Short mmCIF file of C-alpha atoms (C1' of nucleotides) in Angstrom, two decimals:
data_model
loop_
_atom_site.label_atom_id
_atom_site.label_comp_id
_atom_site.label_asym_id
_atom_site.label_seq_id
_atom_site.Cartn_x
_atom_site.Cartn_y
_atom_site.Cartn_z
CA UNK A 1 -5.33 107.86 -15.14
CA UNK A 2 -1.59 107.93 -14.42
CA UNK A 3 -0.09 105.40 -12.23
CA UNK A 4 0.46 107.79 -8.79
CA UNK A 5 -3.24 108.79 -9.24
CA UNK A 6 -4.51 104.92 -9.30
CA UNK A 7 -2.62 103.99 -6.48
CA UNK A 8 -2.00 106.32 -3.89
CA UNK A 9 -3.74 106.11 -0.84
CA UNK A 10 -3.45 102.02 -1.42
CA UNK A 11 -2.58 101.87 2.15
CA UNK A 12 -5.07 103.50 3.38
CA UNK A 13 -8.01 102.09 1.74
CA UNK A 14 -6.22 98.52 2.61
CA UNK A 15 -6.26 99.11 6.44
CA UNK A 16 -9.75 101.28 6.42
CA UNK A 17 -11.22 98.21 5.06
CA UNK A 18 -13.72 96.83 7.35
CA UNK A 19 -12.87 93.19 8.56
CA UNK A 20 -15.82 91.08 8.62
CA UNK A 21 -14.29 89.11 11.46
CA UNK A 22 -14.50 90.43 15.07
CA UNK A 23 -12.99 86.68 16.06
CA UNK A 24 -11.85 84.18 14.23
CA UNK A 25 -11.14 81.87 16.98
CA UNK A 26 -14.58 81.00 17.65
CA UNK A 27 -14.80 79.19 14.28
CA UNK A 28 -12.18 77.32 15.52
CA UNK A 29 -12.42 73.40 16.68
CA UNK A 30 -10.45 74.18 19.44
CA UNK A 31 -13.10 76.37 20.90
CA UNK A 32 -15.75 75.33 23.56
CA UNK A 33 -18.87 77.57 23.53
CA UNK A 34 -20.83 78.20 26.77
CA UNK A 35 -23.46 76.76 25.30
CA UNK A 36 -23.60 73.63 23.25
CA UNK A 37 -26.34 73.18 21.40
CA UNK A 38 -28.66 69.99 21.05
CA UNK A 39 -26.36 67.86 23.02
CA UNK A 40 -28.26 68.41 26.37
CA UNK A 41 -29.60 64.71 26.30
CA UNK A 42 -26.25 63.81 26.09
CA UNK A 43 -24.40 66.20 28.42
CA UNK A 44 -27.03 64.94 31.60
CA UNK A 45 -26.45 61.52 30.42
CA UNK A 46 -23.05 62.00 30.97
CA UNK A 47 -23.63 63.65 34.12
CA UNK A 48 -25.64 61.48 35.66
CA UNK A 49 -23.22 58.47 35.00
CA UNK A 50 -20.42 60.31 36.40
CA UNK A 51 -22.19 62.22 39.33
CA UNK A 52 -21.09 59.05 41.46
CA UNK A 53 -17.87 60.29 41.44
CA UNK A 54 -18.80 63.32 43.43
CA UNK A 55 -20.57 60.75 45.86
CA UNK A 56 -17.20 59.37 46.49
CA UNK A 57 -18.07 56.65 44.72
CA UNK A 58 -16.59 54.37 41.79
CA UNK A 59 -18.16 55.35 38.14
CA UNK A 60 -18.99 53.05 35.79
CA UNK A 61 -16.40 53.17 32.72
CA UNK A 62 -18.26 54.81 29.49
CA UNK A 63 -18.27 54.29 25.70
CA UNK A 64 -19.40 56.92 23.54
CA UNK A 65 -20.03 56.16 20.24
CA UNK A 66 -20.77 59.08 17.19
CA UNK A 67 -19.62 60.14 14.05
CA UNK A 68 -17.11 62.59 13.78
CA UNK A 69 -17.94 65.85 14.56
CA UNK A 70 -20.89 64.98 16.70
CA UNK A 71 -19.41 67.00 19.52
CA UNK A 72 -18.45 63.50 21.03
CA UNK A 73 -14.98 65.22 22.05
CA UNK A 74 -15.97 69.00 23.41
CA UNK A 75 -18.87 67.47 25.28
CA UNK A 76 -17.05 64.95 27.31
CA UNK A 77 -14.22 67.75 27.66
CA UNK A 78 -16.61 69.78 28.78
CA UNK A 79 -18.04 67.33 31.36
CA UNK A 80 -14.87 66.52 32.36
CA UNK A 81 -13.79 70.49 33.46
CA UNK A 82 -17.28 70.97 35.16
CA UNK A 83 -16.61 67.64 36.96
CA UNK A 84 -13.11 69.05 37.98
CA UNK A 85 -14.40 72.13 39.17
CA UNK A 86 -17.22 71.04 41.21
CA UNK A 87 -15.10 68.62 42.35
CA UNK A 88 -13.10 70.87 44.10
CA UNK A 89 -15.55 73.39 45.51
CA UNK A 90 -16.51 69.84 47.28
CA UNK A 91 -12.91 69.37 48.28
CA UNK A 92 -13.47 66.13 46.78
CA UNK A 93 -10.20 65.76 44.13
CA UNK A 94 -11.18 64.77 40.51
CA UNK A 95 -8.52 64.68 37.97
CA UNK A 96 -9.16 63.96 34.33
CA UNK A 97 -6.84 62.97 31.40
CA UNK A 98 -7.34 63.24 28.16
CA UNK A 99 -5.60 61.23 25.49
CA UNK A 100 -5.81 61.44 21.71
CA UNK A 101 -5.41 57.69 20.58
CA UNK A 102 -5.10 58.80 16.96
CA UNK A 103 -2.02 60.13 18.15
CA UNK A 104 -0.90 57.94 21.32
CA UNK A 105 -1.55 54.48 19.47
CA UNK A 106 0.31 51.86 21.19
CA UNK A 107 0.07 50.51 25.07
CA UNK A 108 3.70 51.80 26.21
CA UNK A 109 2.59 55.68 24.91
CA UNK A 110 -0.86 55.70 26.61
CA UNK A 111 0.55 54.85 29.83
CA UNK A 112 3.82 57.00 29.31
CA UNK A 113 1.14 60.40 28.68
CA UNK A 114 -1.13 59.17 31.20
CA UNK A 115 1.80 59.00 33.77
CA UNK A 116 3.15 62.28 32.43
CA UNK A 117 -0.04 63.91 33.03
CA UNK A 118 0.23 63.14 36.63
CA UNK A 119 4.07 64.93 36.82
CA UNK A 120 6.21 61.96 36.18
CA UNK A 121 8.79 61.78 33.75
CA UNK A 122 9.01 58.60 31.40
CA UNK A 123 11.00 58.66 28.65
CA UNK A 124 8.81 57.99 25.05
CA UNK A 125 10.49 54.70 24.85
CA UNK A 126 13.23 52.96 26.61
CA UNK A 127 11.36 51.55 29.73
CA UNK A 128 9.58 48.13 29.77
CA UNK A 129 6.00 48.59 29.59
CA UNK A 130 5.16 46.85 33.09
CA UNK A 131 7.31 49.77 34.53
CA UNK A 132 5.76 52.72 33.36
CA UNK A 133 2.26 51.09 34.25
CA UNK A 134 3.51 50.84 37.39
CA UNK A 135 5.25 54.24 37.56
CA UNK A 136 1.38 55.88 36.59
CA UNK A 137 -0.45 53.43 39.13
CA UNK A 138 1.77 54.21 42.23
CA UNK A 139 1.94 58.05 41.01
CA UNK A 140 -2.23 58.30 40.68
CA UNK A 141 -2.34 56.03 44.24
CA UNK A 142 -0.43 58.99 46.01
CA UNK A 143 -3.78 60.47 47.77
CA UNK A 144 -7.09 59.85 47.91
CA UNK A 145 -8.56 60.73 44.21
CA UNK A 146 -10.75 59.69 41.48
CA UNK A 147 -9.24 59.68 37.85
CA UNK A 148 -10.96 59.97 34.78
CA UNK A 149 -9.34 58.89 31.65
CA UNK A 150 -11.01 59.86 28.36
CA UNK A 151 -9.36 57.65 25.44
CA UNK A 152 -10.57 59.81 22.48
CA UNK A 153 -10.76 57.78 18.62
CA UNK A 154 -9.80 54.38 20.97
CA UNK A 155 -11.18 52.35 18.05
CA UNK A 156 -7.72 53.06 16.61
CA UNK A 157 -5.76 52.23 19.45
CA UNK A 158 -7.19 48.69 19.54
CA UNK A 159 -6.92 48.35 15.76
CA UNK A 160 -3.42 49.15 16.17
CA UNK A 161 -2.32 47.39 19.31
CA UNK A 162 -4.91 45.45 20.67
CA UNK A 163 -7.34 45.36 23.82
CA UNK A 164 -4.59 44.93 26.41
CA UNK A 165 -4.25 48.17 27.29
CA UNK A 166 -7.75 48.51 27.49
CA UNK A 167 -7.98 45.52 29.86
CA UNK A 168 -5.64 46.35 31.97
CA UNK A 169 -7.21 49.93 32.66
CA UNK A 170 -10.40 48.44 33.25
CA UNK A 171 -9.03 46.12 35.91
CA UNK A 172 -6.59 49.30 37.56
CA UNK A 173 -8.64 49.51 40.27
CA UNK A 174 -8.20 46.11 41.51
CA UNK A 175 -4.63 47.32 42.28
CA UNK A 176 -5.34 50.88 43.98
CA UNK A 177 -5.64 51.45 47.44
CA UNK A 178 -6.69 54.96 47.71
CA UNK A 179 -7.90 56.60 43.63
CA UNK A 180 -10.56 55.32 41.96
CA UNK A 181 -9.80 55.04 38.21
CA UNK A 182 -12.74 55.67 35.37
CA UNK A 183 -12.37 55.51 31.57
CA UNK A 184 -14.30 57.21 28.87
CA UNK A 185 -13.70 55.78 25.67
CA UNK A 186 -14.94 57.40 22.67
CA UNK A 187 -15.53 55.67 19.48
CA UNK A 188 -16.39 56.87 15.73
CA UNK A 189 -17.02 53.48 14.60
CA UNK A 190 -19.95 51.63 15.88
CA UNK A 191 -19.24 48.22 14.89
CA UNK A 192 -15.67 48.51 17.13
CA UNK A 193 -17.16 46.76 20.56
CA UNK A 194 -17.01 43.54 18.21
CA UNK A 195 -13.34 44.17 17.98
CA UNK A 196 -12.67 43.81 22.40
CA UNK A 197 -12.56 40.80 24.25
CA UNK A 198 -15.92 40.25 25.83
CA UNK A 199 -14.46 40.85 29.34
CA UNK A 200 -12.77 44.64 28.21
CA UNK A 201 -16.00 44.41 25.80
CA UNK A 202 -18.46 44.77 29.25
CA UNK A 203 -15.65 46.25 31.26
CA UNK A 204 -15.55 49.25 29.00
CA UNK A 205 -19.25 49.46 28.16
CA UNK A 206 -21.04 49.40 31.43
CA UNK A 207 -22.76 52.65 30.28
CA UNK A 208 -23.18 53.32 26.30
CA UNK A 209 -23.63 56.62 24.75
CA UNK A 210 -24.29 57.65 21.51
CA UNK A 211 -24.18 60.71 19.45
CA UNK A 212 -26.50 60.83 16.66
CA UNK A 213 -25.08 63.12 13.86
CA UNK A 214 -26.89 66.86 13.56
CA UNK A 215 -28.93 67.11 11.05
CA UNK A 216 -29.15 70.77 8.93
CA UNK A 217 -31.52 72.83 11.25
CA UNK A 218 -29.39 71.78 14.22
CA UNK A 219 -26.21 72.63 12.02
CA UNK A 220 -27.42 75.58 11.43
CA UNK A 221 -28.11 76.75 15.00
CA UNK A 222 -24.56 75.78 15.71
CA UNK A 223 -23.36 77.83 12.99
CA UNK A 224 -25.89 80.88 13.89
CA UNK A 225 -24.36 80.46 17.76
CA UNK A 226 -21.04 80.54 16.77
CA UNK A 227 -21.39 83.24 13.48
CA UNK A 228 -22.55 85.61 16.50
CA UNK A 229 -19.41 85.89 17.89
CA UNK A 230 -17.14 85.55 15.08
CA UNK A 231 -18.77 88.06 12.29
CA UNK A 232 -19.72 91.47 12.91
CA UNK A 233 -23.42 92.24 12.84
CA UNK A 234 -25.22 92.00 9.00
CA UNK A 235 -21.53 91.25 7.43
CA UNK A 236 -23.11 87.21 6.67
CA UNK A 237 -25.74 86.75 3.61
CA UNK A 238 -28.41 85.35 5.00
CA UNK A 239 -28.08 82.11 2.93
CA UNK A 240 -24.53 81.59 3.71
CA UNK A 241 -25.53 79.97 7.33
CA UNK A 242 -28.36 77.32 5.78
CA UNK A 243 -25.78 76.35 2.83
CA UNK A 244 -23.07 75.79 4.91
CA UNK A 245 -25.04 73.85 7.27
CA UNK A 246 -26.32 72.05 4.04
CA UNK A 247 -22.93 70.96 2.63
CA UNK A 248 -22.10 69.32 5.94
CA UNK A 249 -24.87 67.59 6.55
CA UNK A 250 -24.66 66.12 3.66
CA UNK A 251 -21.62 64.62 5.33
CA UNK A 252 -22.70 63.16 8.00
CA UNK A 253 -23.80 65.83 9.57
CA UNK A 254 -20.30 66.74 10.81
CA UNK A 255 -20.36 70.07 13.30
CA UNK A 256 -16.11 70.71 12.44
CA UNK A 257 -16.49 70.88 8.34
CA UNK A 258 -19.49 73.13 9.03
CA UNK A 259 -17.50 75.47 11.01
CA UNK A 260 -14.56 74.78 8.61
CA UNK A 261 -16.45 76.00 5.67
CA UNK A 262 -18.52 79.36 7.02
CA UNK A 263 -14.77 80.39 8.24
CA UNK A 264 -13.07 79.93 5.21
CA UNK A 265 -15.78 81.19 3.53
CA UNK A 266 -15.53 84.46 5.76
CA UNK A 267 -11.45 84.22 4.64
CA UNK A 268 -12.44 84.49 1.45
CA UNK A 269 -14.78 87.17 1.30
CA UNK A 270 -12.44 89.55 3.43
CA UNK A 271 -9.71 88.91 0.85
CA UNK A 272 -11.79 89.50 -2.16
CA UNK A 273 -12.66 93.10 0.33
CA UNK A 274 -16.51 91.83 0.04
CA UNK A 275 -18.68 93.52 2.20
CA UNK A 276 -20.58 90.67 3.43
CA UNK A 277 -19.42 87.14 3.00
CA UNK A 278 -22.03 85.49 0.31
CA UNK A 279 -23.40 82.02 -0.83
CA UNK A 280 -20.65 81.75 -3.54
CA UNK A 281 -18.04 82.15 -1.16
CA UNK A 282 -19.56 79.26 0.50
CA UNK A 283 -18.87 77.75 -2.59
CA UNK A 284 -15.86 78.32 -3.23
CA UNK A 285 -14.56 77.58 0.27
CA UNK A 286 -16.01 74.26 -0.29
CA UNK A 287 -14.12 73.43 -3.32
CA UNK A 288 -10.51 75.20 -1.33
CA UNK A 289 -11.44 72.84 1.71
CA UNK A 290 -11.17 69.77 -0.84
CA UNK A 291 -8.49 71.23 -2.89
CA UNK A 292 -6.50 71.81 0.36
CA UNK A 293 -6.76 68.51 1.64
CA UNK A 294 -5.77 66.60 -1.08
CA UNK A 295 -2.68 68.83 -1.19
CA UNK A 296 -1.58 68.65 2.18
CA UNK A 297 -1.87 64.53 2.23
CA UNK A 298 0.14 64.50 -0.81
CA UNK A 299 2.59 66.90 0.36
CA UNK A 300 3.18 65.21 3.36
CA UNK A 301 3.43 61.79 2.27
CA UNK A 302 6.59 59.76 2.72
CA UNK A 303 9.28 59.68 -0.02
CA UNK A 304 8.45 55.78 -0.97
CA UNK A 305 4.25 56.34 -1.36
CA UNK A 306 5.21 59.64 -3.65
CA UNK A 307 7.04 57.50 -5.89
CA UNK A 308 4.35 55.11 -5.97
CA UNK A 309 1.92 58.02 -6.40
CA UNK A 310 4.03 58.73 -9.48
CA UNK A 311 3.97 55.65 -11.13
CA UNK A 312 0.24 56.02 -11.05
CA UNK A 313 0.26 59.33 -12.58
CA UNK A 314 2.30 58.43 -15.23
CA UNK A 315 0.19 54.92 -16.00
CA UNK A 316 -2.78 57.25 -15.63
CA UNK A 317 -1.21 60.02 -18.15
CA UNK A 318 -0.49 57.06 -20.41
CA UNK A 319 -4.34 56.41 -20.14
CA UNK A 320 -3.64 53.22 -19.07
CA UNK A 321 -7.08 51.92 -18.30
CA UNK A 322 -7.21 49.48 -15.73
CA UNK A 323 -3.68 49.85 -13.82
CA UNK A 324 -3.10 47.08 -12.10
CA UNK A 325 -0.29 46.32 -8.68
CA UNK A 326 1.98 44.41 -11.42
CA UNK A 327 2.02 47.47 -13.96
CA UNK A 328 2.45 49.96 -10.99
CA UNK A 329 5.08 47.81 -9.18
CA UNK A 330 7.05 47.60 -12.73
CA UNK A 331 6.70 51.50 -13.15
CA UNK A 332 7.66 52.21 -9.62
CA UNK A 333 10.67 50.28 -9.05
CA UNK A 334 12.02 51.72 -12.17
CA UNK A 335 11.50 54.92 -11.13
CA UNK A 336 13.06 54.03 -7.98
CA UNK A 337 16.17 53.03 -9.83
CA UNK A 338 16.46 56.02 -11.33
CA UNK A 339 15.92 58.67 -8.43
CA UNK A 340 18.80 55.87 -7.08
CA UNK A 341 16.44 55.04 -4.15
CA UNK A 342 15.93 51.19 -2.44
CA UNK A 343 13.03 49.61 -4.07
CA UNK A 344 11.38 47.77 -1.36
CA UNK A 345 9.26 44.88 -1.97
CA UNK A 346 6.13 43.93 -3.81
CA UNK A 347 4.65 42.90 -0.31
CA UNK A 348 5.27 46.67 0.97
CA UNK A 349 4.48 48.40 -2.21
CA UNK A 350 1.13 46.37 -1.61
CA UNK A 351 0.63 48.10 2.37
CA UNK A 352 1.55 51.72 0.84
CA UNK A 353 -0.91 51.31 -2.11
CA UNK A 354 -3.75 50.37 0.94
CA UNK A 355 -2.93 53.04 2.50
CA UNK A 356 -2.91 55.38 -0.42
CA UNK A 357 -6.46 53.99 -0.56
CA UNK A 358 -7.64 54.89 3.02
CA UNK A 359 -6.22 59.05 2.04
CA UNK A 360 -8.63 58.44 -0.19
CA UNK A 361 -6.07 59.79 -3.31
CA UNK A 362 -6.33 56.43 -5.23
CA UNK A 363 -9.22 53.75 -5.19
CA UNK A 364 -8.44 50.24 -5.60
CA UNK A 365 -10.53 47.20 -6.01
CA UNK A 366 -9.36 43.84 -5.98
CA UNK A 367 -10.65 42.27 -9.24
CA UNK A 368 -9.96 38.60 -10.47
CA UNK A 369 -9.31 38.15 -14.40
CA UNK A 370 -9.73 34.65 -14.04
CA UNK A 371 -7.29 32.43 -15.55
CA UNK A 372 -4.77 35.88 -15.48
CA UNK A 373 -4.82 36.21 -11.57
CA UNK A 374 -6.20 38.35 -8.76
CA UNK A 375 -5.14 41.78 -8.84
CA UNK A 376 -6.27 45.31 -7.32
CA UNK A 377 -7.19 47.83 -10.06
CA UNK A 378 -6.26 50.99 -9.16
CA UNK A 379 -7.88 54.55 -9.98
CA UNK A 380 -6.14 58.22 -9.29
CA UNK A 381 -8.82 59.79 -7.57
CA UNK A 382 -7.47 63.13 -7.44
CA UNK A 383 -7.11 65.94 -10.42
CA UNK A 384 -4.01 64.61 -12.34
CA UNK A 385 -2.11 67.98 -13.06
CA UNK A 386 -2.17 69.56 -10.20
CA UNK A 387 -1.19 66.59 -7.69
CA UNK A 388 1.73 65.86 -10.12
CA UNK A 389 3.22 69.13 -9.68
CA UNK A 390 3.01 68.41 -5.48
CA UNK A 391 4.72 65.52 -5.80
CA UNK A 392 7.23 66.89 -8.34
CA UNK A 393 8.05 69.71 -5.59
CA UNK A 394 9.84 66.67 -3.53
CA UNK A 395 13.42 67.82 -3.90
CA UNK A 396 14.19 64.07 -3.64
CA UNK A 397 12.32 63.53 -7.12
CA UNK A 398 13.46 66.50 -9.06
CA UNK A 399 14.83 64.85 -12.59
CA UNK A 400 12.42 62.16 -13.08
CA UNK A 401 10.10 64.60 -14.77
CA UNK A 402 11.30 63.65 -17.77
CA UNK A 403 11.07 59.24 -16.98
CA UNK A 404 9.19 57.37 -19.73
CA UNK A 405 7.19 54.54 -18.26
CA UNK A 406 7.66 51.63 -20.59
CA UNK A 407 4.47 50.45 -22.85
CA UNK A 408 1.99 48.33 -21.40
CA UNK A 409 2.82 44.49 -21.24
CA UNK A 410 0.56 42.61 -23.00
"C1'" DA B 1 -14.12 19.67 -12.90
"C1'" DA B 2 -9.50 20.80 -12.43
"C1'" DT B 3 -6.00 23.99 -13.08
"C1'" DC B 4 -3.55 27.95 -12.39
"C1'" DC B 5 -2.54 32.94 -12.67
"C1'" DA B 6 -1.21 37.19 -10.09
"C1'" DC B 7 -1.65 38.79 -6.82
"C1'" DA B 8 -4.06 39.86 -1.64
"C1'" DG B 9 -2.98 40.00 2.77
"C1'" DG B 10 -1.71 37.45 7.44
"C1'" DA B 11 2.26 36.10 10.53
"C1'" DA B 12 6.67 36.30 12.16
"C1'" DG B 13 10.70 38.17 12.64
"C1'" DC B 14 14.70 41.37 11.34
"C1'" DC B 15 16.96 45.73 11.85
"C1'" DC B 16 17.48 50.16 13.35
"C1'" DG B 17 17.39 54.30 16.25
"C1'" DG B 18 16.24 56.00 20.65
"C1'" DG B 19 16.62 55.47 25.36
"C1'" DA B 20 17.39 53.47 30.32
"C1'" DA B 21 19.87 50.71 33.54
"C1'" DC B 22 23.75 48.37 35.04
"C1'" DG C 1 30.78 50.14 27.50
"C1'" DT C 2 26.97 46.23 27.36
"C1'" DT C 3 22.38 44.76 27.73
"C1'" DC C 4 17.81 45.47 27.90
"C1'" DC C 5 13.16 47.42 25.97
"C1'" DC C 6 10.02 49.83 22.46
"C1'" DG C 7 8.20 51.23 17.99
"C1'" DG C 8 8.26 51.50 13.10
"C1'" DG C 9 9.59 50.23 8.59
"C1'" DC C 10 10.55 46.55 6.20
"C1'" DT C 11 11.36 41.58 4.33
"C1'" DT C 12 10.42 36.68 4.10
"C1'" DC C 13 7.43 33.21 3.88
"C1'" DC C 14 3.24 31.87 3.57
"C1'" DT C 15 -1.78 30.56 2.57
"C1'" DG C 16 -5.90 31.93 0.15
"C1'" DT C 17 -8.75 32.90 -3.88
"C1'" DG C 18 -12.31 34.20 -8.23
"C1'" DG C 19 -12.95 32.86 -12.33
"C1'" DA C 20 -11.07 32.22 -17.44
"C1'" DT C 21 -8.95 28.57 -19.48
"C1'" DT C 22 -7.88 23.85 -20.15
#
DNA sequence: AATCCACAGGAAGCCCGGGAAC
DNA sequence: GTTCCCGGGCTTCCTGTGGATT
């Protein structure tokens, strides 16, 4: 067979190829569904604690409590929008707000987005906080209103910054004269109501909600809802749904990595120009899902932590068992000198290696050798070859490919 | 039982860039 | 321009500690 024969017509059979996808966005987490399964319970709950609002009346403030990807977010957007839009076929005004407190983390940029969500301008910093509080207050006091605020992962903003916020939110409507302020705060970790003040603590939790994580069959009728809209008819293995829905509950029972994994898996098959997508695709999105991850937190970690990362490797290459902060402090700042970067201090090194420990890229455990001191020993927990190439790519550590860590002190 | 190592990790405060107001 | 505020990265200084060694 001569070349021409064996490819022409490439083209053709390229774009004749039958997608398996008819949408793609539906697999999305961005997508709300009509329908949300096995969160009815919850959705009434919600309903009923809010339907005072319609009555003209003030709501009690709401914690919701779940594991990720227990549909804690799209059902109390979802709420929120039907609230909104019954609202005004009553001609009673609603407004909601939704902040992401993963993102918005400190007091002055909750109130700055809040207040920007109601058309005011405030500059992301500059201001003193008291201002922009009372630039939002006076802005949401215009008319006759109530306001919802949903405060979405707010375990972080008090970790961060503290209850204060919180407080004075809960005590906003002390201050108003015409709206009527509510606050939804959702929570993935259950133990965080030990973290408020008791006053915020019963402020905020007048009415408790929790999400209990899906298990598989309810995973699966997620996936079988969604997999409707997104697949053509027949193109999914009948297996592919129940392992998918397997895998995640296995974690927690989390909705998102389900959906994550039946769409890459459906990525996967239409590259490989598979007729249906298959159980090993499942598979193998599972294993590009972790793969990807790790990348992309190496990748974008900051030029100090990569260097740290790279002491670790090397130690690690060295098969240094039992690395230690000393042996990876010595490592790194020599490194450091040597890319001709500031080597910060044993104290910081310290935070990064913590937090190099949350990605979830090295584990560390804080052992004590007795009369030789107390000391965190510290495991890569991610493949060795291929991470070193990421943080090789860093333009800012090209040449130190070739560094020679010193031998271990004794 | 006392000592003491090699750090962990909290607290406070510095410095910087970004921005507003005067 | 000066003076104020905020947030984030960082340093300085500090107290605390589990258990092998003395």
């Amino acid at each position: 067979m001569d070349f021409k024969t064996s490819f022409s017509g490439i083209f053709e059979s390229l774009m004749t190829r039958e997608p398996l996808f008819l949408s793609k966005e539906v697999l999305r987490h961005s997508y709300t569904p009509d329908e949300l399964p096995h969160r009815h319970n919850e959705i009434r709950q919600l309903a009923m604690i809010l339907s005072s609002v319609l009555r003209n009346e003030e709501s009690s403030n709401i914690l919701i409590y779940g594991k990720s990807g227990t549909g804690k977010t799209i059902v109390s957007r979802f709420i929120c929008s039907e609230l909104e839009s019954t609202g005004q076929k009553l001609n009673i005004p609603v407004k909601t707000a939704y902040i992401n407190c993963e993102i918005t983390d400190t007091q002055y940029r909750v109130l700055q987005n809040l207040a920007e969500t109601f058309g005011e301008r405030v500059p992301f910093t500059g201001w003193p906080t008291d201002k922009v509080y009372r630039t939002f207050l006076s802005s949401i006091d215009q008319q006759k209103q109530c306001v919802v605020i949903i405060l979405d992962e707010v375990d972080r903003l008090v970790q961060k910054s503290g209850d204060d916020i919180i407080y004075n939110l809960t005590r906003i409507n002390s201050e108003l004269k015409h709206a009527r302020v509510s606050i939804i705060g959702i929570s993935n970790d259950l133990k965080f109501k030990d973290y408020l003040d008791a006053r915020v603590q019963s402020s905020l939790s007048e009415e408790v909600v929790v999400f209990k994580p899906y298990d598989a069959r309810q995973l699966e009728d997620i996936l079988n809802q969604r997999a409707e809209l997104a697949f053509k008819p027949g193109a999914v293995d009948e297996y592919v749904i129940p392992l998918c829905a397997a895998f995640a509950a296995r974690e927690h029972g989390d909705a998102r990595k389900a959906l994550d994994l039946l769409r890459v898996s459906g990525e996967i098959a239409e590259r490989e120009s598979a007729t249906r997508v298959q159980e090993r695709h499942v598979r193998m999105a599972k294993d590009r899902i972790e793969a990807d991850s790790i990348v992309e937190a190496v990748r974008t970690l900051p030029t100090q932590s990569k260097i740290l990362l790279y002491a670790i490797i090397l130690l690690t290459e060295q098969k240094h068992r039992n690395i230690t902060t000393g042996d990876v402090y010595d490592t790194y700042s020599r490194l450091c000198k040597k890319a001709g970067l500031d080597i910060l201090t044993q104290r910081r090194v310290s935070d990064l290696l913590s937090e190099l420990d949350l990605l979830g890229i090295v584990n560390s455990t804080v052992v004590s050798k007795g009369r030789y001191g107390r000391t965190r020993q510290i495991h890569l927990m991610v493949p060795l070859v291929g991470i070193r190439l990421v943080v090789e790519d860093d333009i800012r550590l090209k040449g130190l490919s070739t560094f020679q860590p010193a031998q271990r002190r004794l």
